[in-house]
PDB file of C-alpha atoms in Angstrom:
ATOM      1  CA  MET A   1     -14.332  -0.041 -12.296  1.00  0.00           C
ATOM      2  CA  LYS A   2     -10.996   1.592 -11.741  1.00  0.00           C
ATOM      3  CA  VAL A   3      -9.031   1.025  -8.569  1.00  0.00           C
ATOM      4  CA  VAL A   4      -6.378   3.655  -7.939  1.00  0.00           C
ATOM      5  CA  LEU A   5      -3.585   2.551  -5.636  1.00  0.00           C
ATOM      6  CA  ILE A   6      -2.156   5.628  -3.939  1.00  0.00           C
ATOM      7  CA  PRO A   7       1.035   5.475  -1.861  1.00  0.00           C
ATOM      8  CA  CYS A   8       0.885   7.203   1.485  1.00  0.00           C
ATOM      9  CA  ALA A   9       2.832  10.441   1.752  1.00  0.00           C
ATOM     10  CA  ALA A  10       6.606  10.146   1.850  1.00  0.00           C
ATOM     11  CA  THR A  11       8.367   9.900   5.218  1.00  0.00           C
ATOM     12  CA  GLU A  12      11.993  10.161   6.286  1.00  0.00           C
ATOM     13  CA  TRP A  13      12.042   6.421   6.917  1.00  0.00           C
ATOM     14  CA  ARG A  14      10.832   5.664   3.423  1.00  0.00           C
ATOM     15  CA  GLU A  15      13.475   7.970   1.947  1.00  0.00           C
ATOM     16  CA  GLU A  16      16.090   6.152   4.041  1.00  0.00           C
ATOM     17  CA  GLY A  17      14.859   2.784   2.739  1.00  0.00           C
ATOM     18  CA  ARG A  18      13.482   1.661   6.100  1.00  0.00           C
ATOM     19  CA  LEU A  19      10.488  -0.633   6.449  1.00  0.00           C
ATOM     20  CA  LEU A  20       7.534   1.360   7.774  1.00  0.00           C
ATOM     21  CA  GLY A  21       5.252  -1.383   8.995  1.00  0.00           C
ATOM     22  CA  ARG A  22       2.603   0.145  11.225  1.00  0.00           C
ATOM     23  CA  VAL A  23       4.894   2.653  12.929  1.00  0.00           C
ATOM     24  CA  GLU A  24       3.268   6.098  13.144  1.00  0.00           C
ATOM     25  CA  LEU A  25       5.397   8.592  11.266  1.00  0.00           C
ATOM     26  CA  SER A  26       4.924  12.154  10.097  1.00  0.00           C
ATOM     27  CA  PRO A  27       5.053  13.010   6.395  1.00  0.00           C
ATOM     28  CA  CYS A  28       8.134  14.754   5.000  1.00  0.00           C
ATOM     29  CA  THR A  29       7.954  18.509   4.587  1.00  0.00           C
ATOM     30  CA  ASP A  30       7.452  18.275   0.803  1.00  0.00           C
ATOM     31  CA  ALA A  31       4.875  15.461   0.989  1.00  0.00           C
ATOM     32  CA  ARG A  32       1.897  17.815   0.831  1.00  0.00           C
ATOM     33  CA  GLN A  33       3.145  19.339  -2.433  1.00  0.00           C
ATOM     34  CA  GLU A  34       3.686  15.855  -3.871  1.00  0.00           C
ATOM     35  CA  CYS A  35       0.105  14.899  -2.969  1.00  0.00           C
ATOM     36  CA  GLU A  36      -1.181  18.071  -4.599  1.00  0.00           C
ATOM     37  CA  GLU A  37       0.607  17.069  -7.812  1.00  0.00           C
ATOM     38  CA  TRP A  38      -0.987  13.608  -7.585  1.00  0.00           C
ATOM     39  CA  ALA A  39      -4.410  15.193  -7.146  1.00  0.00           C
ATOM     40  CA  ALA A  40      -3.965  17.071 -10.419  1.00  0.00           C
ATOM     41  CA  GLU A  41      -3.088  13.800 -12.154  1.00  0.00           C
ATOM     42  CA  LEU A  42      -5.949  11.912 -10.502  1.00  0.00           C
ATOM     43  CA  GLN A  43      -8.651  14.326 -11.706  1.00  0.00           C
ATOM     44  CA  ALA A  44      -8.980  12.240 -14.872  1.00  0.00           C
ATOM     45  CA  ALA A  45      -9.590   9.029 -12.902  1.00  0.00           C
ATOM     46  CA  GLY A  46     -12.927  10.368 -11.666  1.00  0.00           C
ATOM     47  CA  LEU A  47     -12.624   9.026  -8.128  1.00  0.00           C
ATOM     48  CA  ALA A  48     -15.918   8.750  -6.267  1.00  0.00           C
ATOM     49  CA  GLN A  49     -14.356   7.813  -2.908  1.00  0.00           C
ATOM     50  CA  ILE A  50     -10.959   7.479  -1.242  1.00  0.00           C
ATOM     51  CA  TYR A  51     -10.382   4.804   1.384  1.00  0.00           C
ATOM     52  CA  HIS A  52      -7.437   4.797   3.767  1.00  0.00           C
ATOM     53  CA  GLY A  53      -6.030   2.665   6.543  1.00  0.00           C
ATOM     54  CA  PRO A  54      -6.333   3.502  10.247  1.00  0.00           C
ATOM     55  CA  ASP A  55      -2.897   5.089  10.629  1.00  0.00           C
ATOM     56  CA  GLU A  56      -2.358   8.846  10.729  1.00  0.00           C
ATOM     57  CA  LEU A  57      -0.034   8.946   7.691  1.00  0.00           C
ATOM     58  CA  SER A  58      -2.614   7.290   5.421  1.00  0.00           C
ATOM     59  CA  HIS A  59      -5.367   9.430   6.902  1.00  0.00           C
ATOM     60  CA  GLU A  60      -3.427  12.649   6.265  1.00  0.00           C
ATOM     61  CA  THR A  61      -2.627  11.632   2.684  1.00  0.00           C
ATOM     62  CA  ALA A  62      -6.290  10.752   2.010  1.00  0.00           C
ATOM     63  CA  ARG A  63      -7.503  13.968   3.645  1.00  0.00           C
ATOM     64  CA  TRP A  64      -5.276  16.114   1.447  1.00  0.00           C
ATOM     65  CA  LEU A  65      -6.304  14.294  -1.728  1.00  0.00           C
ATOM     66  CA  ALA A  66     -10.002  14.230  -0.837  1.00  0.00           C
ATOM     67  CA  ARG A  67      -9.988  17.981  -0.260  1.00  0.00           C
ATOM     68  CA  TRP A  68      -8.298  18.742  -3.585  1.00  0.00           C
ATOM     69  CA  LEU A  69     -10.440  16.219  -5.504  1.00  0.00           C
ATOM     70  CA  THR A  70     -13.641  17.125  -3.607  1.00  0.00           C
ATOM     71  CA  VAL A  71     -14.501  13.505  -2.832  1.00  0.00           C
ATOM     72  CA  PRO A  72     -15.153  11.825   0.521  1.00  0.00           C
ATOM     73  CA  ALA A  73     -12.400   9.972   2.360  1.00  0.00           C
ATOM     74  CA  LYS A  74     -13.278   7.041   4.585  1.00  0.00           C
ATOM     75  CA  ARG A  75     -11.254   4.988   7.037  1.00  0.00           C
ATOM     76  CA  ALA A  76     -11.087   1.248   6.345  1.00  0.00           C
ATOM     77  CA  ASP A  77      -9.337  -0.839   8.988  1.00  0.00           C
ATOM     78  CA  GLN A  78      -8.850  -3.652   6.453  1.00  0.00           C
ATOM     79  CA  LEU A  79      -6.357  -1.389   4.640  1.00  0.00           C
ATOM     80  CA  ALA A  80      -3.972  -1.332   7.603  1.00  0.00           C
ATOM     81  CA  GLU A  81      -0.347  -1.888   6.626  1.00  0.00           C
ATOM     82  CA  VAL A  82       1.090  -5.324   7.124  1.00  0.00           C
ATOM     83  CA  ASP A  83       2.335  -5.630  10.700  1.00  0.00           C
ATOM     84  CA  LEU A  84       6.082  -6.162  10.278  1.00  0.00           C
ATOM     85  CA  GLY A  85       6.655  -6.685  13.992  1.00  0.00           C
ATOM     86  CA  LEU A  86      10.362  -6.558  14.864  1.00  0.00           C
ATOM     87  CA  TRP A  87      11.293  -5.709  11.270  1.00  0.00           C
ATOM     88  CA  ALA A  88       9.731  -2.233  11.352  1.00  0.00           C
ATOM     89  CA  GLY A  89      12.418   0.418  10.966  1.00  0.00           C
ATOM     90  CA  LEU A  90      15.030  -1.916   9.470  1.00  0.00           C
ATOM     91  CA  THR A  91      16.686  -1.264   6.128  1.00  0.00           C
ATOM     92  CA  ASP A  92      16.836  -4.072   3.575  1.00  0.00           C
ATOM     93  CA  GLN A  93      20.525  -4.580   4.394  1.00  0.00           C
ATOM     94  CA  GLN A  94      19.819  -4.823   8.136  1.00  0.00           C
ATOM     95  CA  LEU A  95      17.025  -7.306   7.477  1.00  0.00           C
ATOM     96  CA  LYS A  96      19.331  -9.361   5.271  1.00  0.00           C
ATOM     97  CA  SER A  97      22.097  -9.501   7.891  1.00  0.00           C
ATOM     98  CA  ARG A  98      19.830 -10.189  10.894  1.00  0.00           C
ATOM     99  CA  TYR A  99      17.265 -12.493   9.258  1.00  0.00           C
ATOM    100  CA  ALA A 100      19.119 -14.036   6.285  1.00  0.00           C
ATOM    101  CA  SER A 101      16.819 -17.005   5.652  1.00  0.00           C
ATOM    102  CA  ALA A 102      13.642 -14.900   5.984  1.00  0.00           C
ATOM    103  CA  HIS A 103      15.155 -12.267   3.682  1.00  0.00           C
ATOM    104  CA  ARG A 104      15.819 -14.949   1.056  1.00  0.00           C
ATOM    105  CA  GLU A 105      12.251 -16.230   1.361  1.00  0.00           C
ATOM    106  CA  LEU A 106      10.913 -12.660   1.029  1.00  0.00           C
ATOM    107  CA  ARG A 107      12.529 -12.512  -2.395  1.00  0.00           C
ATOM    108  CA  GLU A 108      11.398 -15.996  -3.476  1.00  0.00           C
ATOM    109  CA  ALA A 109       8.019 -16.612  -1.811  1.00  0.00           C
ATOM    110  CA  PRO A 110       7.062 -13.554   0.268  1.00  0.00           C
ATOM    111  CA  LEU A 111       3.492 -14.652   0.974  1.00  0.00           C
ATOM    112  CA  ASN A 112       4.839 -17.504   3.129  1.00  0.00           C
ATOM    113  CA  VAL A 113       6.745 -15.162   5.446  1.00  0.00           C
ATOM    114  CA  ASN A 114       5.662 -14.301   8.971  1.00  0.00           C
ATOM    115  CA  PRO A 115       7.802 -11.519  10.527  1.00  0.00           C
ATOM    116  CA  PRO A 116       8.653 -12.051  14.219  1.00  0.00           C
ATOM    117  CA  GLU A 117       5.818 -10.601  16.319  1.00  0.00           C
ATOM    118  CA  GLY A 118       4.123  -9.539  13.061  1.00  0.00           C
ATOM    119  CA  GLU A 119       1.469 -10.625  10.569  1.00  0.00           C
ATOM    120  CA  ASN A 120       1.772 -13.421   8.017  1.00  0.00           C
ATOM    121  CA  LEU A 121       2.139 -11.762   4.605  1.00  0.00           C
ATOM    122  CA  GLY A 122      -0.222 -14.232   2.917  1.00  0.00           C
ATOM    123  CA  ASP A 123      -2.926 -13.487   5.488  1.00  0.00           C
ATOM    124  CA  ALA A 124      -2.366  -9.761   5.033  1.00  0.00           C
ATOM    125  CA  GLU A 125      -2.744 -10.033   1.264  1.00  0.00           C
ATOM    126  CA  GLU A 126      -5.987 -11.976   1.675  1.00  0.00           C
ATOM    127  CA  ARG A 127      -7.328  -9.252   4.005  1.00  0.00           C
ATOM    128  CA  LEU A 128      -6.480  -6.571   1.426  1.00  0.00           C
ATOM    129  CA  ARG A 129      -7.937  -8.564  -1.476  1.00  0.00           C
ATOM    130  CA  ALA A 130     -11.170  -9.197   0.435  1.00  0.00           C
ATOM    131  CA  PHE A 131     -11.600  -5.449   0.892  1.00  0.00           C
ATOM    132  CA  VAL A 132     -11.080  -4.759  -2.827  1.00  0.00           C
ATOM    133  CA  LYS A 133     -13.487  -7.525  -3.853  1.00  0.00           C
ATOM    134  CA  LYS A 134     -16.126  -6.053  -1.556  1.00  0.00           C
ATOM    135  CA  GLN A 135     -15.607  -2.589  -3.079  1.00  0.00           C
ATOM    136  CA  LEU A 136     -15.836  -3.976  -6.608  1.00  0.00           C
ATOM    137  CA  LYS A 137     -19.261  -5.415  -5.768  1.00  0.00           C
ATOM    138  CA  ARG A 138     -20.442  -2.368  -3.825  1.00  0.00           C
ATOM    139  CA  ASN A 139     -19.254   0.466  -6.070  1.00  0.00           C
ATOM    140  CA  GLY A 140     -20.152  -0.894  -9.479  1.00  0.00           C
ATOM    141  CA  LYS A 141     -18.453   1.282 -12.085  1.00  0.00           C
ATOM    142  CA  ALA A 142     -17.361   4.086  -9.743  1.00  0.00           C
ATOM    143  CA  ALA A 143     -13.594   4.569  -9.433  1.00  0.00           C
ATOM    144  CA  VAL A 144     -12.169   4.321  -5.936  1.00  0.00           C
ATOM    145  CA  GLY A 145      -8.812   5.317  -4.509  1.00  0.00           C
ATOM    146  CA  LEU A 146      -6.969   3.320  -1.858  1.00  0.00           C
ATOM    147  CA  VAL A 147      -4.259   5.092   0.145  1.00  0.00           C
ATOM    148  CA  LEU A 148      -1.784   2.428   1.195  1.00  0.00           C
ATOM    149  CA  ARG A 149       1.515   2.075   2.948  1.00  0.00           C
ATOM    150  CA  PRO A 150       4.362   0.527   0.893  1.00  0.00           C
ATOM    151  CA  LEU A 151       3.975  -3.212   1.501  1.00  0.00           C
ATOM    152  CA  SER A 152       0.176  -3.173   1.242  1.00  0.00           C
ATOM    153  CA  PHE A 153       0.517  -1.097  -1.940  1.00  0.00           C
ATOM    154  CA  ALA A 154       2.921  -3.634  -3.483  1.00  0.00           C
ATOM    155  CA  MET A 155       0.767  -6.601  -2.449  1.00  0.00           C
ATOM    156  CA  LEU A 156      -2.415  -5.190  -3.984  1.00  0.00           C
ATOM    157  CA  TRP A 157      -0.577  -4.068  -7.107  1.00  0.00           C
ATOM    158  CA  ARG A 158       0.800  -7.585  -7.500  1.00  0.00           C
ATOM    159  CA  SER A 159      -2.593  -9.151  -6.989  1.00  0.00           C
ATOM    160  CA  LEU A 160      -4.626  -6.765  -9.161  1.00  0.00           C
ATOM    161  CA  ALA A 161      -2.070  -6.488 -11.963  1.00  0.00           C
ATOM    162  CA  GLY A 162      -1.434 -10.242 -12.099  1.00  0.00           C
ATOM    163  CA  GLN A 163       2.232 -10.104 -11.109  1.00  0.00           C
ATOM    164  CA  GLN A 164       4.100 -12.983  -9.508  1.00  0.00           C
ATOM    165  CA  ALA A 165       4.538 -13.140  -5.727  1.00  0.00           C
ATOM    166  CA  PRO A 166       8.325 -12.456  -5.764  1.00  0.00           C
ATOM    167  CA  GLU A 167       7.540  -9.031  -7.255  1.00  0.00           C
ATOM    168  CA  VAL A 168       6.060  -7.894  -3.909  1.00  0.00           C
ATOM    169  CA  TRP A 169       9.318  -7.242  -2.103  1.00  0.00           C
ATOM    170  CA  GLU A 170      10.915  -5.319  -4.963  1.00  0.00           C
ATOM    171  CA  GLY A 171       7.660  -3.576  -5.876  1.00  0.00           C
ATOM    172  CA  MET A 172       7.403  -2.133  -2.397  1.00  0.00           C
ATOM    173  CA  ARG A 173      10.367   0.140  -3.080  1.00  0.00           C
ATOM    174  CA  HIS A 174       9.463   1.307  -6.587  1.00  0.00           C
ATOM    175  CA  TRP A 175       6.048   2.970  -6.447  1.00  0.00           C
ATOM    176  CA  PRO A 176       6.424   6.672  -5.733  1.00  0.00           C
ATOM    177  CA  ARG A 177       3.218   7.561  -7.656  1.00  0.00           C
ATOM    178  CA  PRO A 178      -0.424   6.438  -7.844  1.00  0.00           C
ATOM    179  CA  VAL A 179      -1.251   3.543 -10.151  1.00  0.00           C
ATOM    180  CA  VAL A 180      -4.604   3.156 -11.925  1.00  0.00           C
ATOM    181  CA  ILE A 181      -5.794  -0.413 -12.464  1.00  0.00           C
ATOM    182  CA  ASP A 182      -8.825  -1.129 -14.629  1.00  0.00           C
ATOM    183  CA  CYS A 183     -10.944  -3.876 -13.054  1.00  0.00           C
ATOM    184  CA  SER A 184     -13.861  -3.470 -15.465  1.00  0.00           C
ATOM    185  CA  SER A 185     -14.405  -7.130 -16.297  1.00  0.00           C
ATOM    186  CA  GLU A 186     -17.342  -8.892 -14.653  1.00  0.00           C
ATOM    187  CA  GLN A 187     -15.062 -11.101 -12.561  1.00  0.00           C
ATOM    188  CA  PRO A 188     -11.659  -9.447 -12.157  1.00  0.00           C
ATOM    189  CA  VAL A 189      -8.829 -11.884 -12.008  1.00  0.00           C
ATOM    190  CA  PHE A 190      -6.740 -11.677  -8.881  1.00  0.00           C
ATOM    191  CA  SER A 191      -3.346 -13.253  -9.142  1.00  0.00           C
ATOM    192  CA  GLY A 192      -3.331 -16.313  -6.925  1.00  0.00           C
ATOM    193  CA  ASP A 193      -7.071 -17.106  -7.281  1.00  0.00           C
TER     194      ASP A 193
END
Protein backbone atom coordinates (compact mmCIF):
# COMPACT_ATOMS: atom_id res chain seq x y z
CA MET A 1 0.00 0.00 0.00
CA LYS A 2 1.17 3.49 -0.78
CA VAL A 3 0.55 6.34 1.62
CA VAL A 4 0.84 9.76 0.00
CA LEU A 5 1.55 12.58 2.43
CA ILE A 6 0.17 15.79 0.95
CA PRO A 7 0.92 19.19 2.48
CA CYS A 8 -2.05 21.48 2.92
CA ALA A 9 -2.21 24.43 0.55
CA ALA A 10 0.27 27.22 1.14
CA THR A 11 -0.72 30.15 3.37
CA GLU A 12 0.82 33.55 4.03
CA TRP A 13 1.88 32.36 7.47
CA ARG A 14 3.69 29.36 6.05
CA GLU A 15 5.48 31.59 3.53
CA GLU A 16 6.49 33.88 6.41
CA GLY A 17 7.85 30.90 8.36
CA ARG A 18 5.18 31.08 11.06
CA LEU A 19 3.89 28.03 12.92
CA LEU A 20 0.35 27.28 11.78
CA GLY A 21 -0.87 25.03 14.54
CA ARG A 22 -4.64 24.77 14.32
CA VAL A 23 -5.25 28.40 13.38
CA GLU A 24 -7.78 28.69 10.54
CA LEU A 25 -6.12 30.40 7.59
CA SER A 26 -7.03 30.92 3.96
CA PRO A 27 -4.83 29.51 1.20
CA CYS A 28 -2.60 31.87 -0.78
CA THR A 29 -3.89 33.07 -4.12
CA ASP A 30 -1.62 30.69 -6.09
CA ALA A 31 -2.32 27.66 -3.86
CA ARG A 32 -5.05 26.30 -6.13
CA GLN A 33 -2.68 26.24 -9.11
CA GLU A 34 -0.04 24.49 -7.00
CA CYS A 35 -2.58 21.83 -5.98
CA GLU A 36 -3.56 21.34 -9.62
CA GLU A 37 0.10 20.66 -10.45
CA TRP A 38 0.25 18.14 -7.59
CA ALA A 39 -2.86 16.42 -8.92
CA ALA A 40 -1.14 15.88 -12.27
CA GLU A 41 1.84 14.33 -10.47
CA LEU A 42 -0.37 12.21 -8.21
CA GLN A 43 -2.25 10.55 -11.09
CA ALA A 44 0.42 7.84 -11.16
CA ALA A 45 -0.03 7.05 -7.46
CA GLY A 46 -3.53 5.68 -8.13
CA LEU A 47 -5.14 7.14 -5.02
CA ALA A 48 -8.39 5.46 -4.01
CA GLN A 49 -9.23 7.94 -1.24
CA ILE A 50 -8.00 11.23 0.23
CA TYR A 51 -8.33 11.87 3.96
CA HIS A 52 -7.99 15.31 5.52
CA GLY A 53 -8.10 16.90 8.95
CA PRO A 54 -11.06 18.87 10.31
CA ASP A 55 -9.71 22.34 9.48
CA GLU A 56 -10.87 24.34 6.47
CA LEU A 57 -7.41 24.62 4.88
CA SER A 58 -6.94 20.83 4.77
CA HIS A 59 -10.52 20.37 3.62
CA GLU A 60 -10.09 22.85 0.76
CA THR A 61 -6.82 21.24 -0.34
CA ALA A 62 -8.40 17.76 -0.28
CA ARG A 63 -11.50 18.99 -2.12
CA TRP A 64 -9.44 20.45 -4.95
CA LEU A 65 -7.30 17.33 -5.30
CA ALA A 66 -10.25 14.94 -5.04
CA ARG A 67 -12.08 16.79 -7.81
CA TRP A 68 -9.08 16.71 -10.16
CA LEU A 69 -8.23 13.09 -9.32
CA THR A 70 -11.90 11.99 -9.26
CA VAL A 71 -11.57 10.23 -5.91
CA PRO A 72 -13.55 10.71 -2.70
CA ALA A 73 -12.27 12.97 0.08
CA LYS A 74 -13.18 12.22 3.68
CA ARG A 75 -12.70 14.13 6.90
CA ALA A 76 -10.69 12.37 9.61
CA ASP A 77 -10.50 14.17 12.95
CA GLN A 78 -7.43 12.10 13.89
CA LEU A 79 -5.49 14.02 11.20
CA ALA A 80 -5.93 17.34 13.00
CA GLU A 81 -2.74 19.37 13.20
CA VAL A 82 -0.81 19.30 16.42
CA ASP A 83 -2.24 21.91 18.77
CA LEU A 84 0.66 24.33 19.27
CA GLY A 85 -1.21 26.42 21.82
CA LEU A 86 0.55 29.72 22.50
CA TRP A 87 3.20 28.97 19.86
CA ALA A 88 0.80 29.26 16.91
CA GLY A 89 1.77 32.20 14.72
CA LEU A 90 5.33 32.47 16.02
CA THR A 91 8.36 32.31 13.74
CA ASP A 92 11.22 29.99 14.64
CA GLN A 93 13.25 32.99 15.81
CA GLN A 94 10.43 34.24 18.05
CA LEU A 95 10.01 30.76 19.51
CA LYS A 96 13.75 30.55 20.15
CA SER A 97 13.86 33.91 21.95
CA ARG A 98 10.68 33.42 24.02
CA TYR A 99 10.99 29.70 24.80
CA ALA A 100 14.74 28.98 24.56
CA SER A 101 14.82 25.68 26.48
CA ALA A 102 11.74 24.31 24.68
CA HIS A 103 13.22 25.38 21.33
CA ARG A 104 16.41 23.46 22.14
CA GLU A 105 14.40 20.37 23.08
CA LEU A 106 12.38 20.66 19.84
CA ARG A 107 15.62 20.23 17.93
CA GLU A 108 16.95 17.39 20.11
CA ALA A 109 13.90 15.41 21.29
CA PRO A 110 10.74 16.99 19.85
CA LEU A 111 8.39 14.18 20.87
CA ASN A 112 8.94 15.11 24.54
CA VAL A 113 7.74 18.69 24.05
CA ASN A 114 4.39 20.00 25.23
CA PRO A 115 3.67 23.55 23.96
CA PRO A 116 1.99 25.83 26.54
CA GLU A 117 -1.78 25.34 26.29
CA GLY A 118 -1.14 22.85 23.46
CA GLU A 119 -0.79 19.13 22.76
CA ASN A 120 2.16 16.92 23.66
CA LEU A 121 4.01 16.17 20.41
CA GLY A 122 4.55 12.51 21.32
CA ASP A 123 0.82 12.06 21.93
CA ALA A 124 0.05 13.79 18.65
CA GLU A 125 2.39 11.49 16.73
CA GLU A 126 0.78 8.44 18.31
CA ARG A 127 -2.68 9.71 17.26
CA LEU A 128 -1.46 10.17 13.67
CA ARG A 129 0.28 6.78 13.58
CA ALA A 130 -2.82 5.02 14.92
CA PHE A 131 -4.85 6.48 12.05
CA VAL A 132 -2.33 5.28 9.44
CA LYS A 133 -2.14 1.80 10.96
CA LYS A 134 -5.92 1.56 10.82
CA GLN A 135 -5.92 2.61 7.15
CA LEU A 136 -3.21 0.09 6.30
CA LYS A 137 -5.42 -2.68 7.70
CA ARG A 138 -8.63 -1.34 6.17
CA ASN A 139 -7.48 -0.40 2.67
CA GLY A 140 -5.29 -3.35 1.82
CA LYS A 141 -3.31 -2.48 -1.30
CA ALA A 142 -5.23 0.69 -2.22
CA ALA A 143 -3.19 3.90 -2.15
CA VAL A 144 -4.48 6.65 0.12
CA GLY A 145 -3.63 10.32 0.36
CA LEU A 146 -3.42 12.23 3.63
CA VAL A 147 -3.68 16.02 3.50
CA LEU A 148 -1.75 17.33 6.49
CA ARG A 149 -0.63 20.58 8.01
CA PRO A 150 3.16 21.06 8.37
CA LEU A 151 3.95 19.54 11.76
CA SER A 152 1.65 16.53 11.29
CA PHE A 153 3.17 16.05 7.82
CA ALA A 154 6.71 16.06 9.24
CA MET A 155 5.79 13.71 12.10
CA LEU A 156 4.20 11.11 9.83
CA TRP A 157 7.01 11.40 7.30
CA ARG A 158 9.52 10.79 10.09
CA SER A 159 7.59 7.82 11.40
CA LEU A 160 6.79 6.17 8.06
CA ALA A 161 10.18 6.82 6.46
CA GLY A 162 12.13 5.69 9.54
CA GLN A 163 13.79 9.03 10.26
CA GLN A 164 15.05 10.07 13.68
CA ALA A 165 12.90 12.23 15.96
CA PRO A 166 15.11 15.36 15.67
CA GLU A 167 14.27 15.44 11.95
CA VAL A 168 10.67 16.46 12.77
CA TRP A 169 11.32 20.12 13.49
CA GLU A 170 13.51 20.69 10.43
CA GLY A 171 11.34 18.47 8.23
CA MET A 172 8.31 20.62 8.96
CA ARG A 173 9.81 23.47 6.94
CA HIS A 174 11.09 21.50 3.94
CA TRP A 175 8.14 19.66 2.38
CA PRO A 176 6.49 21.83 -0.24
CA ARG A 177 5.34 18.80 -2.31
CA PRO A 178 3.55 15.48 -1.78
CA VAL A 179 5.65 12.50 -0.74
CA VAL A 180 4.81 8.90 -1.67
CA ILE A 181 5.77 6.25 0.88
CA ASP A 182 5.51 2.56 0.02
CA CYS A 183 4.16 0.61 3.00
CA SER A 184 3.71 -2.65 1.10
CA SER A 185 5.33 -4.99 3.60
CA GLU A 186 3.02 -7.12 5.75
CA GLN A 187 3.96 -5.25 8.92
CA PRO A 188 5.26 -1.78 8.05
CA VAL A 189 7.93 -0.57 10.36
CA PHE A 190 7.13 2.67 12.11
CA SER A 191 10.11 4.48 13.53
CA GLY A 192 9.83 4.34 17.29
CA ASP A 193 7.96 0.99 17.45
